[in-house]
Amino acid sequence: MVIPGDDATLKQALEDVNTPNLLLVLATITGDDHWLSEEYAPAPIEAPEGSLFPDDSGGYPDEQRARIRDAAALIIGEVRDGKRSTGNKPDLARFHRMLRFSTAEDIELETAEMLMEETRFKDRDTQWLPELQSAVRDGSAADCHIVIVGAGMSGLGTAAKLKQAGISFTILEKNDAVGGTWYENRYPDCGVDTPNHFYSYSFHRNPAWSGYFSKRDELYAYFEQCADEFGVRDHIQLNCNVTEMRFDESDMSWQVFFKDGSGNPRTLRANAVVSAVGQLNRPAVPDIPGLETFQGRMWHSARWQNEDLSGKRVGVIGTGCSCVQLLPKTAAEAGHTFVFQRTPHWVAPARDYYKPVESGLIWALKHIPYYAEFHRARMILVFGDRSWPAVVTDPDWQDQSVSVNEANHAMREVLTEFIKEGLGSKQSYVPHCVPNFPVWGKRLIVDNGWYETLARDDVSLISDGIDHITETGIVTKDGQHHALDILILATGFQSNQLLSPMSVKGLGGQDLAAFWGDAANAFKGTTVPGFPNLYCLYGPNTNIVHGGSIIYQIECQIHYVMQCLTVIAGGSKRALDVRTEVNEAYNDEVQALSAKLAWGHPSVESWYKNQAGQVVNNSPFSLQKFWAVTHDLDLSDYRLLGPGAND
Ligand code: NAP
């Protein structure tokens, strides 16, 4: 790493960095544990009220902080000037010690192991890469071809790894661009709810995020850039809609049927298929009587139309995350906005949601050795599993009707106060805005001015329930007609029928949609018995509610899939079929755990659940646990089909 600039630039950058992290940098460069001694012990991390960002500055007196920075300027300056080496990256034991020191928390060793990989202090790819590369080198993988369906974050991430291994692959993407959800969603203020230094590939960090919570255009640009920098552009076929996949037992391969950009039917043969289609890409159009008769302009939030809203009477149906994000800008532009709410959601205060990344931090992420690694680790610790204890039901908790444990209830009270405060003069809305389900029953929505917007004079919250839609507006259950020029459907996605509408036929022609019904399930959220060599990324029970980045979950899955590919890429027409009893035992545990979590609470009705109330979409595990669950392939979980079959 070449460190540019002069002393002044370095000192300026150090103004913006986190002091406990800076101490870890100094300890790593110098190898001197004095920087991790009691003298520099930071204060515990605390969450100031109303802030998404905990105060993790270390709480040092100004004078001590200045001394640490001066020492850092000197030491890093010496590295820059070639007078000192960058030292050695920490091993697990030292990294574990560093994390415990810098957070003043009792971090578990397994968490440090996970973070060694997330920071790439340890390269987890060594678990599968040498084997695949050697199969490529000796020619045994020459006939192996993988088809990835979807060029969003899951598809691109998988492609990066296949490219690295030298395995042949094709990505079929239905859209005319990569990026998946970040390509499709363009509604006003569309953005992420996890800081980007965490919400990005561990193997492709971006030091230049402009905000902690980036907006859609920047995220889309990141994935476009990934497609180029991973070198996978030539493998992507855009405008290709996969309609059917059939497993062919004669040579243990999949036939993938799709329509190309001209609508012509085409077929590809693949040793394995990676479904990277996401859970949230098919807009749900509500089944409300009269919807089709509406004569004004109407669109779904995920199919945004850039129309002039000024002076218009705009209706929005739905109050989930998409609506919360799009409302402030929509209401600011429209003449009057009517929000039709069926169920209120919990919204978390986020004073610093629009905080730009400090220029010094960007510089440090680019140029200070190890800073980016320690920054990512800290972001994951702060924005990952911190809320987990508050989502697990305490069987002894007395008020189980609206909360699951004491911490969960305390959060309910904080958020209820936040609602009252935000609604200002419209206190009559308060009873309509307090959800009757536990906090984290649904993913907490990060506030971007939701209650303040509802409190505007030109915004009306309508909670009476929709009876029907007319040519000119919406009639609510109280008989009132609300005249509208424009109707926005922020009504979410068809999420329970995973992989739909593709027809997927496995062993013996078994149909995946019929096998699943409305209770999709998979081993580790990834493999399905009877559908060998089919891998579902962001599959059943992998979505996260309590916090964290879905890219993290997907990387865990990709790591697991790459290990599976070491078995089947060797050109011997082999297939891995997860054992039925293994899948059933896994999913029994998934359901038993889910029932004890906030989102499994009986009061929660959401897109996570099927008709029977089973949680289909969400992971029942903390991020840490999902990492452990997916980390190592155990071949005894699978039947090996083809040459060398073991069953
Ligand atoms: P959603 O959470 O499913 O919300 C849909 C809304 O539409 C709900 O308020 C729902 O009411 C309402 N609705 C649906 N059908 C209705 C009907 N027939 N009549 C009246 N109301 C109806 O969808 P979303 O807001 O698009 O978010 C989906 C997911 O996308 C989120 O959970 C999140 O995972 C992700 N997302 C993330 C971000 C981000 O953080 N960056 C942004 C947007 C979306 P009920 O609650 O009563 O069902």
XYZ file of C-alpha atoms and ligand atoms in Angstrom:
695
model
C 0.000 0.000 0.000
C 1.376 3.382 -1.011
C 0.337 6.153 1.370
C 0.026 9.431 -0.535
C 0.078 12.992 0.738
C 2.027 14.869 3.372
C 1.846 15.198 7.162
C -0.915 17.781 6.974
C -3.115 15.472 4.875
C -2.512 12.601 7.255
C -3.245 14.676 10.342
C -6.383 16.044 8.760
C -7.621 12.512 8.008
C -6.908 11.353 11.546
C -9.426 13.927 12.806
C -12.202 11.789 11.302
C -11.210 8.287 12.362
C -12.443 6.202 15.244
C -9.930 6.252 18.100
C -10.284 2.626 19.309
C -9.821 1.507 15.699
C -6.785 3.732 15.350
C -5.227 2.018 18.370
C -5.727 -1.328 16.632
C -3.945 0.047 13.570
C -1.033 1.200 15.726
C -0.830 -2.146 17.532
C -0.810 -3.957 14.177
C 1.837 -1.793 12.514
C 4.160 -1.721 15.515
C 3.388 -5.181 16.916
C 3.432 -3.401 20.284
C 0.694 -4.442 22.703
C 1.239 -1.297 24.733
C -1.436 0.248 22.450
C -3.893 -2.322 23.779
C -3.085 -1.721 27.432
C -5.256 -0.426 30.245
C -3.876 3.068 29.625
C -5.841 3.241 26.365
C -8.916 1.213 27.359
C -11.943 2.832 25.688
C -15.307 3.522 27.276
C -18.022 0.995 26.378
C -20.034 1.638 23.229
C -23.240 3.515 23.959
C -26.235 4.414 21.841
C -27.198 8.056 22.340
C -30.959 8.495 22.143
C -32.256 9.207 18.675
C -29.081 8.111 16.968
C -28.588 5.069 14.820
C -24.892 5.390 15.375
C -23.762 4.344 18.792
C -21.096 6.518 20.316
C -18.118 4.262 19.782
C -15.498 7.003 19.861
C -13.914 5.510 22.986
C -14.793 8.433 25.230
C -11.189 9.561 25.655
C -10.379 12.950 27.166
C -9.453 15.408 24.391
C -5.849 15.555 25.461
C -5.415 11.760 25.342
C -7.161 11.571 21.989
C -4.804 14.222 20.633
C -1.797 12.253 21.922
C -3.024 9.062 20.229
C -3.473 10.951 16.964
C -0.035 12.529 17.198
C 1.515 9.117 17.763
C -0.494 7.743 14.834
C 0.637 10.590 12.566
C 4.234 9.811 13.436
C 4.011 6.026 13.000
C 1.874 6.059 9.846
C 4.098 8.849 8.486
C 7.100 6.571 8.974
C 5.337 3.808 7.033
C 4.572 6.320 4.276
C 8.217 7.419 4.163
C 9.533 3.870 4.017
C 11.128 4.056 7.480
C 8.885 1.403 8.940
C 7.079 -1.684 7.641
C 3.329 -2.138 7.931
C 3.845 -5.024 10.349
C 1.891 -8.252 10.222
C -1.843 -8.679 10.108
C -3.149 -10.195 13.344
C -3.711 -13.901 13.835
C -6.982 -15.071 15.349
C -5.872 -14.903 18.974
C -4.529 -11.372 18.646
C -7.507 -10.196 16.589
C -9.855 -11.596 19.227
C -7.956 -9.734 21.907
C -8.047 -6.556 19.830
C -11.813 -6.750 19.368
C -12.405 -7.290 23.066
C -10.125 -4.384 23.885
C -11.517 -1.935 21.348
C -15.202 -2.585 22.128
C -14.821 -3.145 25.876
C -17.125 -6.116 25.287
C -16.884 -9.834 25.802
C -16.651 -10.752 22.108
C -16.788 -14.523 21.530
C -13.932 -16.291 19.802
C -16.280 -17.514 17.043
C -17.280 -13.919 16.327
C -13.621 -13.063 15.905
C -13.281 -16.036 13.535
C -16.168 -14.759 11.440
C -14.728 -11.247 11.418
C -11.286 -12.539 10.414
C -12.996 -13.683 7.211
C -15.267 -10.662 6.772
C -12.218 -8.401 6.993
C -10.193 -10.805 4.864
C -7.465 -10.979 7.469
C -8.178 -14.631 6.744
C -9.060 -15.737 3.215
C -12.008 -18.094 3.493
C -11.799 -18.989 -0.205
C -8.874 -21.283 0.581
C -11.523 -23.791 1.656
C -12.540 -24.432 -1.972
C -10.385 -22.400 -4.345
C -7.257 -24.590 -4.638
C -9.358 -27.686 -5.336
C -11.376 -26.006 -8.075
C -8.320 -24.381 -9.591
C -6.528 -27.694 -9.727
C -9.573 -29.312 -11.406
C -9.406 -26.518 -13.974
C -5.652 -26.958 -14.422
C -5.752 -30.734 -14.885
C -8.668 -30.427 -17.298
C -11.150 -32.441 -15.229
C -13.435 -29.404 -14.898
C -13.294 -28.686 -18.617
C -16.854 -29.894 -19.220
C -18.280 -28.235 -16.155
C -20.598 -25.316 -16.782
C -22.685 -23.451 -14.210
C -25.770 -21.373 -14.944
C -26.601 -18.524 -12.593
C -30.111 -17.109 -12.812
C -30.031 -13.421 -11.964
C -27.357 -10.724 -12.064
C -28.215 -8.977 -8.823
C -26.027 -9.063 -5.737
C -26.258 -12.871 -5.347
C -25.557 -13.626 -8.994
C -22.655 -11.217 -9.296
C -21.142 -12.471 -6.053
C -21.280 -16.078 -7.255
C -19.908 -15.081 -10.641
C -16.925 -13.407 -8.974
C -16.038 -16.653 -7.225
C -16.515 -18.865 -10.280
C -14.379 -16.494 -12.301
C -11.684 -16.626 -9.638
C -11.731 -20.426 -9.790
C -11.730 -20.497 -13.596
C -14.984 -22.473 -13.807
C -17.102 -21.843 -16.886
C -20.447 -20.122 -16.241
C -23.267 -18.083 -17.739
C -25.523 -15.588 -15.995
C -29.025 -15.246 -17.375
C -30.629 -11.967 -16.332
C -34.231 -11.008 -17.089
C -33.558 -7.246 -16.966
C -31.569 -5.159 -19.422
C -28.968 -4.383 -16.741
C -27.312 -5.934 -13.705
C -28.038 -4.871 -10.122
C -31.353 -6.641 -9.401
C -33.293 -4.837 -6.729
C -31.005 -1.791 -6.920
C -31.655 -1.545 -10.634
C -35.414 -2.008 -10.405
C -36.270 0.192 -7.436
C -36.018 3.898 -8.254
C -38.631 5.505 -6.026
C -37.675 8.775 -4.320
C -35.156 8.362 -1.483
C -34.737 4.643 -2.191
C -31.731 3.492 -0.213
C -30.178 0.997 2.111
C -30.846 0.573 5.833
C -27.459 -0.919 6.797
C -24.259 1.126 6.562
C -22.496 0.448 3.293
C -19.159 -0.332 4.851
C -20.987 -3.483 5.948
C -23.535 -3.638 3.099
C -21.013 -4.450 0.365
C -19.042 -7.549 -0.600
C -16.332 -8.467 1.899
C -14.089 -9.153 -1.092
C -14.884 -5.897 -2.846
C -14.910 -3.087 -0.318
C -15.646 0.409 -1.500
C -13.804 3.059 0.519
C -15.566 5.866 -1.315
C -19.198 5.491 -0.219
C -20.463 9.052 -0.005
C -22.984 8.354 2.756
C -23.221 5.797 5.516
C -26.633 4.805 4.084
C -26.224 5.157 0.359
C -29.016 5.841 -2.036
C -30.120 3.722 -4.926
C -28.029 5.351 -7.671
C -24.785 4.845 -5.760
C -25.675 1.244 -4.921
C -26.607 0.499 -8.503
C -23.321 2.067 -9.659
C -21.444 -0.166 -7.179
C -22.966 -3.332 -8.648
C -22.320 -2.119 -12.200
C -18.708 -1.513 -11.224
C -18.555 -4.973 -9.619
C -19.657 -6.569 -12.899
C -16.697 -4.891 -14.605
C -14.103 -5.364 -11.898
C -15.012 -9.011 -11.317
C -14.464 -9.468 -15.062
C -17.801 -11.224 -15.494
C -19.495 -8.894 -17.985
C -18.905 -11.262 -20.902
C -20.651 -14.073 -19.068
C -23.894 -12.139 -18.616
C -26.780 -12.522 -21.044
C -29.260 -9.709 -20.442
C -32.972 -9.731 -21.285
C -33.074 -13.498 -20.822
C -36.058 -14.835 -18.969
C -35.652 -18.334 -17.544
C -38.933 -20.168 -17.839
C -38.078 -23.741 -16.939
C -35.313 -25.943 -15.561
C -35.303 -29.728 -15.821
C -32.911 -32.129 -14.180
C -31.666 -34.790 -16.580
C -30.720 -37.937 -14.687
C -28.992 -39.469 -17.701
C -26.010 -37.169 -17.256
C -26.814 -35.459 -13.950
C -27.222 -32.065 -15.524
C -29.826 -29.335 -15.671
C -31.462 -28.161 -18.852
C -32.254 -24.491 -18.507
C -34.918 -23.125 -20.852
C -35.173 -19.403 -21.407
C -36.367 -16.762 -23.802
C -33.674 -14.472 -25.123
C -33.970 -10.742 -25.762
C -35.785 -11.355 -29.036
C -38.237 -13.721 -27.416
C -36.629 -16.777 -29.020
C -36.659 -19.986 -26.978
C -33.184 -21.163 -26.022
C -31.633 -23.856 -23.856
C -28.427 -24.204 -21.871
C -27.080 -27.319 -20.200
C -25.520 -26.878 -16.778
C -23.890 -29.148 -14.226
C -25.322 -26.955 -11.528
C -27.770 -24.078 -11.370
C -27.454 -21.241 -8.909
C -30.756 -19.475 -8.430
C -29.951 -15.874 -7.609
C -33.423 -14.489 -8.230
C -33.951 -12.803 -4.870
C -37.065 -12.809 -2.737
C -38.418 -9.360 -3.557
C -38.631 -8.848 -7.292
C -42.202 -9.606 -8.277
C -44.417 -6.681 -7.263
C -47.574 -7.679 -5.394
C -50.602 -5.934 -6.831
C -53.300 -5.902 -4.134
C -56.527 -7.721 -4.747
C -58.774 -4.730 -4.021
C -62.162 -4.584 -5.756
C -62.230 -1.984 -8.516
C -58.457 -1.482 -8.698
C -58.448 -2.048 -12.445
C -61.138 0.594 -12.966
C -59.042 3.479 -11.622
C -58.700 6.042 -14.402
C -55.861 8.105 -12.954
C -52.185 7.178 -13.204
C -51.199 4.183 -11.093
C -47.899 2.395 -10.502
C -46.112 0.106 -8.068
C -43.280 1.501 -5.929
C -40.838 -0.896 -7.611
C -41.883 0.372 -11.072
C -41.534 4.068 -10.335
C -42.740 6.619 -12.888
C -41.152 10.022 -12.880
C -44.268 12.112 -13.196
C -44.945 15.629 -12.078
C -46.884 15.342 -8.820
C -47.262 19.032 -8.166
C -50.791 20.026 -7.328
C -51.943 16.396 -7.622
C -53.960 14.369 -5.137
C -51.714 11.368 -4.604
C -52.760 8.174 -2.807
C -50.239 5.653 -1.483
C -51.400 2.197 -0.409
C -49.117 0.467 2.085
C -46.933 1.660 4.924
C -43.942 -0.697 4.688
C -40.355 0.285 4.125
C -40.854 1.368 0.502
C -43.681 3.719 1.443
C -41.785 5.155 4.410
C -38.805 5.905 2.206
C -40.739 7.417 -0.692
C -43.282 9.433 1.308
C -41.347 12.540 2.445
C -40.227 13.506 -1.059
C -43.544 12.513 -2.613
C -45.526 14.548 -0.101
C -43.233 17.528 -0.537
C -44.031 17.556 -4.245
C -47.701 16.563 -4.335
C -50.690 18.831 -3.753
C -52.127 16.512 -1.105
C -51.029 13.007 -0.166
C -53.312 10.323 1.256
C -51.584 7.383 2.972
C -53.779 4.301 3.141
C -52.535 2.195 6.012
C -53.664 -1.319 6.867
C -51.086 -2.011 9.575
C -48.611 0.438 11.122
C -44.927 -0.553 11.201
C -42.261 0.208 13.793
C -39.943 2.991 12.679
C -36.591 3.632 14.346
C -35.205 7.126 14.966
C -32.186 7.857 12.834
C -30.919 11.328 13.357
C -27.803 10.639 11.325
C -29.416 8.711 8.462
C -28.235 11.249 5.900
C -24.794 11.700 7.454
C -22.129 11.931 4.748
C -18.983 9.879 5.209
C -16.305 12.243 6.507
C -13.579 13.005 3.959
C -10.913 11.972 6.469
C -12.565 8.603 6.965
C -12.649 8.013 3.202
C -8.944 8.848 3.073
C -8.209 6.521 5.998
C -10.195 3.674 4.405
C -8.147 4.087 1.246
C -4.700 4.783 2.618
C -4.142 3.866 6.270
C -2.967 0.276 6.538
C -5.558 -2.029 8.187
C -7.989 0.801 8.874
C -10.605 -0.497 6.400
C -10.424 -3.966 7.944
C -10.950 -2.742 11.489
C -13.671 -0.354 10.325
C -15.629 -3.154 8.678
C -15.289 -5.372 11.745
C -16.581 -2.588 13.965
C -19.489 -1.802 11.629
C -20.508 -5.466 11.705
C -20.281 -5.576 15.482
C -22.319 -2.401 15.824
C -24.924 -3.031 13.104
C -25.078 -6.829 13.080
C -26.271 -8.925 15.984
C -26.531 -6.180 18.581
C -30.335 -6.384 18.591
C -30.449 -10.173 18.687
C -31.073 -10.515 22.456
C -34.128 -8.273 22.073
C -35.813 -10.581 19.521
C -35.687 -13.878 21.421
C -38.774 -14.687 23.484
C -38.245 -14.899 27.219
C -40.734 -17.574 28.381
C -40.970 -15.829 31.738
C -41.740 -12.423 30.259
C -45.132 -11.339 31.572
C -46.540 -9.203 28.774
C -46.244 -11.626 25.867
C -49.107 -9.991 23.954
C -47.088 -7.057 22.600
C -43.443 -7.802 23.359
C -41.161 -10.810 23.713
C -38.801 -9.822 26.519
C -37.804 -6.924 28.710
C -35.405 -5.309 26.240
C -37.970 -5.717 23.485
C -40.583 -4.011 25.641
C -38.215 -1.194 26.535
C -37.673 -0.605 22.828
C -41.444 -0.534 22.353
C -41.687 2.262 24.872
C -38.853 4.271 23.298
C -40.383 3.945 19.836
C -43.870 4.813 21.091
C -42.479 8.043 22.535
C -40.770 8.691 19.214
C -44.130 8.343 17.449
C -45.773 10.835 19.802
C -42.942 13.293 19.392
C -42.821 12.973 15.600
C -46.544 13.426 15.067
C -46.443 16.847 16.717
C -49.844 18.470 16.481
C -51.457 15.365 14.975
C -51.644 13.388 18.219
C -54.955 11.894 17.054
C -52.847 9.699 14.728
C -50.893 8.177 17.626
C -53.247 5.218 18.291
C -53.162 4.439 14.541
C -49.369 4.519 14.404
C -48.477 2.260 17.332
C -48.224 -1.323 16.043
C -49.899 -4.079 18.022
C -47.061 -6.513 17.335
C -43.640 -6.670 18.998
C -40.787 -4.476 17.833
C -38.722 -6.500 15.317
C -41.869 -8.465 14.410
C -40.979 -6.883 11.072
C -37.626 -5.388 10.128
C -37.359 -2.020 11.826
C -37.747 0.779 9.339
C -35.040 3.416 9.497
C -36.721 6.792 9.808
C -36.309 9.403 7.120
C -38.921 11.802 8.403
C -41.967 9.495 8.406
C -43.935 10.876 11.351
C -43.024 14.475 10.546
C -44.369 13.885 7.049
C -47.593 12.362 8.362
C -47.898 15.460 10.542
C -47.889 17.793 7.511
C -51.126 19.666 6.800
C -51.117 18.382 3.235
C -50.815 14.710 4.266
C -53.664 12.532 5.560
C -53.212 9.139 7.174
C -56.218 6.993 6.469
C -56.541 3.897 8.603
C -60.202 3.035 8.081
C -59.458 0.256 5.649
C -60.070 0.249 1.916
C -63.442 -0.970 0.761
C -63.034 -0.550 -2.965
C -61.472 1.560 -5.667
C -63.435 3.624 -8.148
C -62.534 5.324 -11.406
C -61.652 8.449 -9.452
C -60.351 7.340 -6.084
C -60.617 5.095 -3.048
C -63.681 4.408 -0.934
C -62.815 3.468 2.634
C -64.833 1.200 4.908
C -66.450 4.230 6.561
C -68.026 5.037 3.180
C -65.873 8.088 2.441
C -64.649 8.635 -1.109
C -61.090 9.980 -1.408
C -60.638 11.538 -4.845
C -57.193 10.836 -6.351
C -55.261 11.758 -9.484
C -52.442 9.298 -8.873
C -52.328 5.998 -6.994
C -49.031 4.487 -5.831
C -49.025 0.844 -4.791
C -46.349 0.418 -2.126
C -47.788 -3.010 -1.465
C -44.658 -5.135 -1.421
C -43.755 -8.277 -3.293
C -44.893 -11.835 -3.950
C -42.311 -13.337 -1.690
C -43.513 -16.734 -0.470
C -43.415 -18.529 -3.836
C -39.642 -18.574 -4.116
C -38.165 -19.137 -7.585
C -41.623 -18.606 -9.068
C -42.692 -18.277 -11.875
C -39.887 -20.565 -13.124
C -40.960 -24.168 -13.500
C -38.338 -26.347 -11.812
C -38.437 -30.113 -12.299
C -36.082 -32.274 -10.282
C -35.544 -36.020 -9.884
C -38.357 -38.050 -11.436
C -39.825 -34.846 -12.891
C -40.887 -33.630 -9.446
C -42.128 -30.050 -9.539
C -40.493 -27.676 -7.037
C -43.512 -25.385 -6.650
C -45.732 -28.400 -5.927
C -43.146 -29.870 -3.537
C -42.981 -26.630 -1.584
C -46.593 -25.516 -1.732
C -46.583 -22.303 0.280
C -44.003 -23.673 2.736
C -40.727 -23.300 0.860
C -37.851 -24.835 2.770
C -34.263 -25.764 2.051
C -31.254 -27.137 3.855
C -29.277 -24.163 5.137
C -31.653 -22.103 2.997
C -29.809 -23.419 -0.050
C -30.407 -27.027 -1.188
C -33.652 -28.958 -1.652
C -34.033 -32.767 -1.558
C -34.893 -34.176 -4.975
C -33.360 -31.170 -6.765
C -29.674 -32.090 -6.996
C -27.104 -29.463 -7.860
C -29.658 -26.665 -7.529
C -28.537 -23.916 -5.164
C -30.932 -21.246 -3.945
C -29.204 -18.060 -2.837
C -31.288 -15.840 -0.550
C -33.454 -18.954 -0.423
C -36.052 -19.994 2.159
C -35.380 -18.791 5.722
C -32.365 -16.644 4.919
C -33.823 -13.134 5.118
C -32.727 -11.077 8.116
C -34.990 -8.996 10.319
C -33.045 -8.020 13.428
C -30.317 -6.151 11.548
C -27.414 -6.589 9.202
C -26.653 -6.918 5.543
C -28.238 -9.416 3.188
C -24.957 -9.444 1.255
C -23.390 -11.022 4.342
C -25.988 -13.825 4.289
C -25.484 -14.368 0.579
C -21.709 -14.562 0.951
C -22.173 -17.235 3.626
C -24.288 -19.206 1.159
C -21.893 -18.690 -1.750
C -19.071 -20.017 0.422
C -21.111 -23.150 1.075
C -22.087 -23.566 -2.589
C -18.482 -23.263 -3.741
C -17.611 -26.177 -1.476
C -20.405 -28.221 -3.076
C -18.986 -27.382 -6.480
C -15.633 -28.899 -5.548
C -17.453 -32.246 -5.507
C -19.293 -31.884 -8.790
C -16.952 -29.792 -10.918
C -14.558 -32.652 -11.532
C -16.249 -33.590 -14.801
C -17.499 -36.972 -13.679
C -21.209 -36.172 -13.994
C -21.869 -36.249 -10.303
C -24.690 -34.677 -8.373
C -25.307 -33.839 -4.741
C -28.789 -34.365 -3.402
C -29.443 -33.288 0.164
C -30.897 -36.127 2.215
C -34.616 -35.739 2.972
C -34.207 -36.555 6.661
C -31.359 -34.040 6.978
C -33.445 -31.300 5.379
C -36.448 -32.149 7.538
C -34.455 -32.108 10.758
C -32.896 -28.778 9.782
C -36.256 -27.230 8.974
C -37.911 -28.600 12.107
C -35.264 -26.650 13.987
C -35.834 -23.573 11.791
C -39.548 -23.596 12.580
C -39.076 -24.321 16.284
C -36.626 -21.434 16.573
C -38.752 -19.091 14.453
C -41.736 -19.558 16.744
C -39.664 -18.169 19.605
C -38.571 -15.014 17.793
C -40.285 -11.634 17.485
C -41.208 -12.232 13.829
C -42.765 -15.610 14.660
C -45.051 -13.948 17.238
C -48.720 -14.784 16.525
C -49.631 -11.087 16.260
C -47.314 -10.587 13.279
C -48.881 -10.800 9.839
C -46.234 -10.230 7.215
C -44.718 -11.278 3.928
C -42.414 -13.534 5.947
C -45.234 -15.931 6.782
C -47.342 -18.348 4.754
C -51.058 -19.013 5.097
C -50.459 -21.346 8.026
C -48.442 -18.693 9.871
C -45.110 -20.466 9.321
C -42.105 -18.217 8.770
C -40.890 -19.001 5.246
C -38.549 -16.143 4.397
C -36.599 -15.254 7.533
C -33.517 -16.788 9.032
C -34.050 -18.005 12.595
C -30.371 -17.440 13.303
C -28.205 -14.558 14.362
C -25.722 -13.496 11.685
C -22.973 -15.169 13.638
C -24.872 -18.450 13.806
C -25.737 -18.407 10.090
C -22.038 -18.001 9.335
C -21.341 -21.097 11.447
C -24.260 -23.052 9.934
C -23.060 -22.469 6.376
C -19.328 -22.512 6.929
C -18.412 -26.129 6.291
C -19.876 -28.640 3.886
C -20.505 -32.019 5.527
C -20.812 -34.474 2.671
C -22.699 -36.953 4.837
C -25.675 -34.555 4.581
C -25.904 -35.472 0.888
C -26.500 -38.439 -1.374
C -23.928 -38.573 -4.105
C -25.516 -39.449 -7.454
C -23.713 -40.574 -10.609
C -20.283 -42.256 -10.649
C -19.302 -43.306 -7.134
C -22.897 -42.998 -5.939
C -23.167 -43.649 -2.227
C -26.817 -44.457 -1.787
P -44.007 -4.548 2.532
O -43.104 -4.409 3.677
O -44.533 -5.898 2.227
O -45.190 -3.546 2.779
C -46.335 -3.597 1.970
C -47.368 -2.656 2.549
O -48.513 -2.726 1.740
C -47.784 -3.053 3.952
O -48.014 -1.898 4.699
C -49.071 -3.820 3.708
O -49.944 -3.816 4.797
C -49.646 -3.029 2.558
N -50.601 -3.788 1.782
C -50.337 -4.896 1.044
N -51.481 -5.328 0.475
C -52.456 -4.484 0.863
C -53.839 -4.404 0.623
N -54.463 -5.320 -0.139
N -54.541 -3.405 1.197
C -53.913 -2.505 1.976
N -52.616 -2.520 2.250
C -51.897 -3.496 1.693
O -43.363 -4.010 1.169
P -42.191 -2.939 0.967
O -42.456 -1.737 1.751
O -41.990 -2.806 -0.489
O -40.965 -3.667 1.597
C -40.704 -5.033 1.301
C -39.372 -5.401 1.825
O -38.396 -4.845 0.973
C -39.053 -4.871 3.195
O -39.527 -5.681 4.214
C -37.543 -4.831 3.150
O -37.049 -6.098 3.425
C -37.280 -4.500 1.707
N -37.028 -3.069 1.547
C -35.896 -2.595 2.086
C -35.592 -1.285 1.963
C -34.346 -0.799 2.595
O -34.159 -0.873 3.722
N -33.442 -0.297 1.931
C -36.437 -0.421 1.300
C -37.611 -0.927 0.767
C -37.892 -2.261 0.901
P -49.816 -4.943 5.941
O -48.600 -4.569 6.731
O -51.073 -4.856 6.662
O -49.634 -6.249 5.220
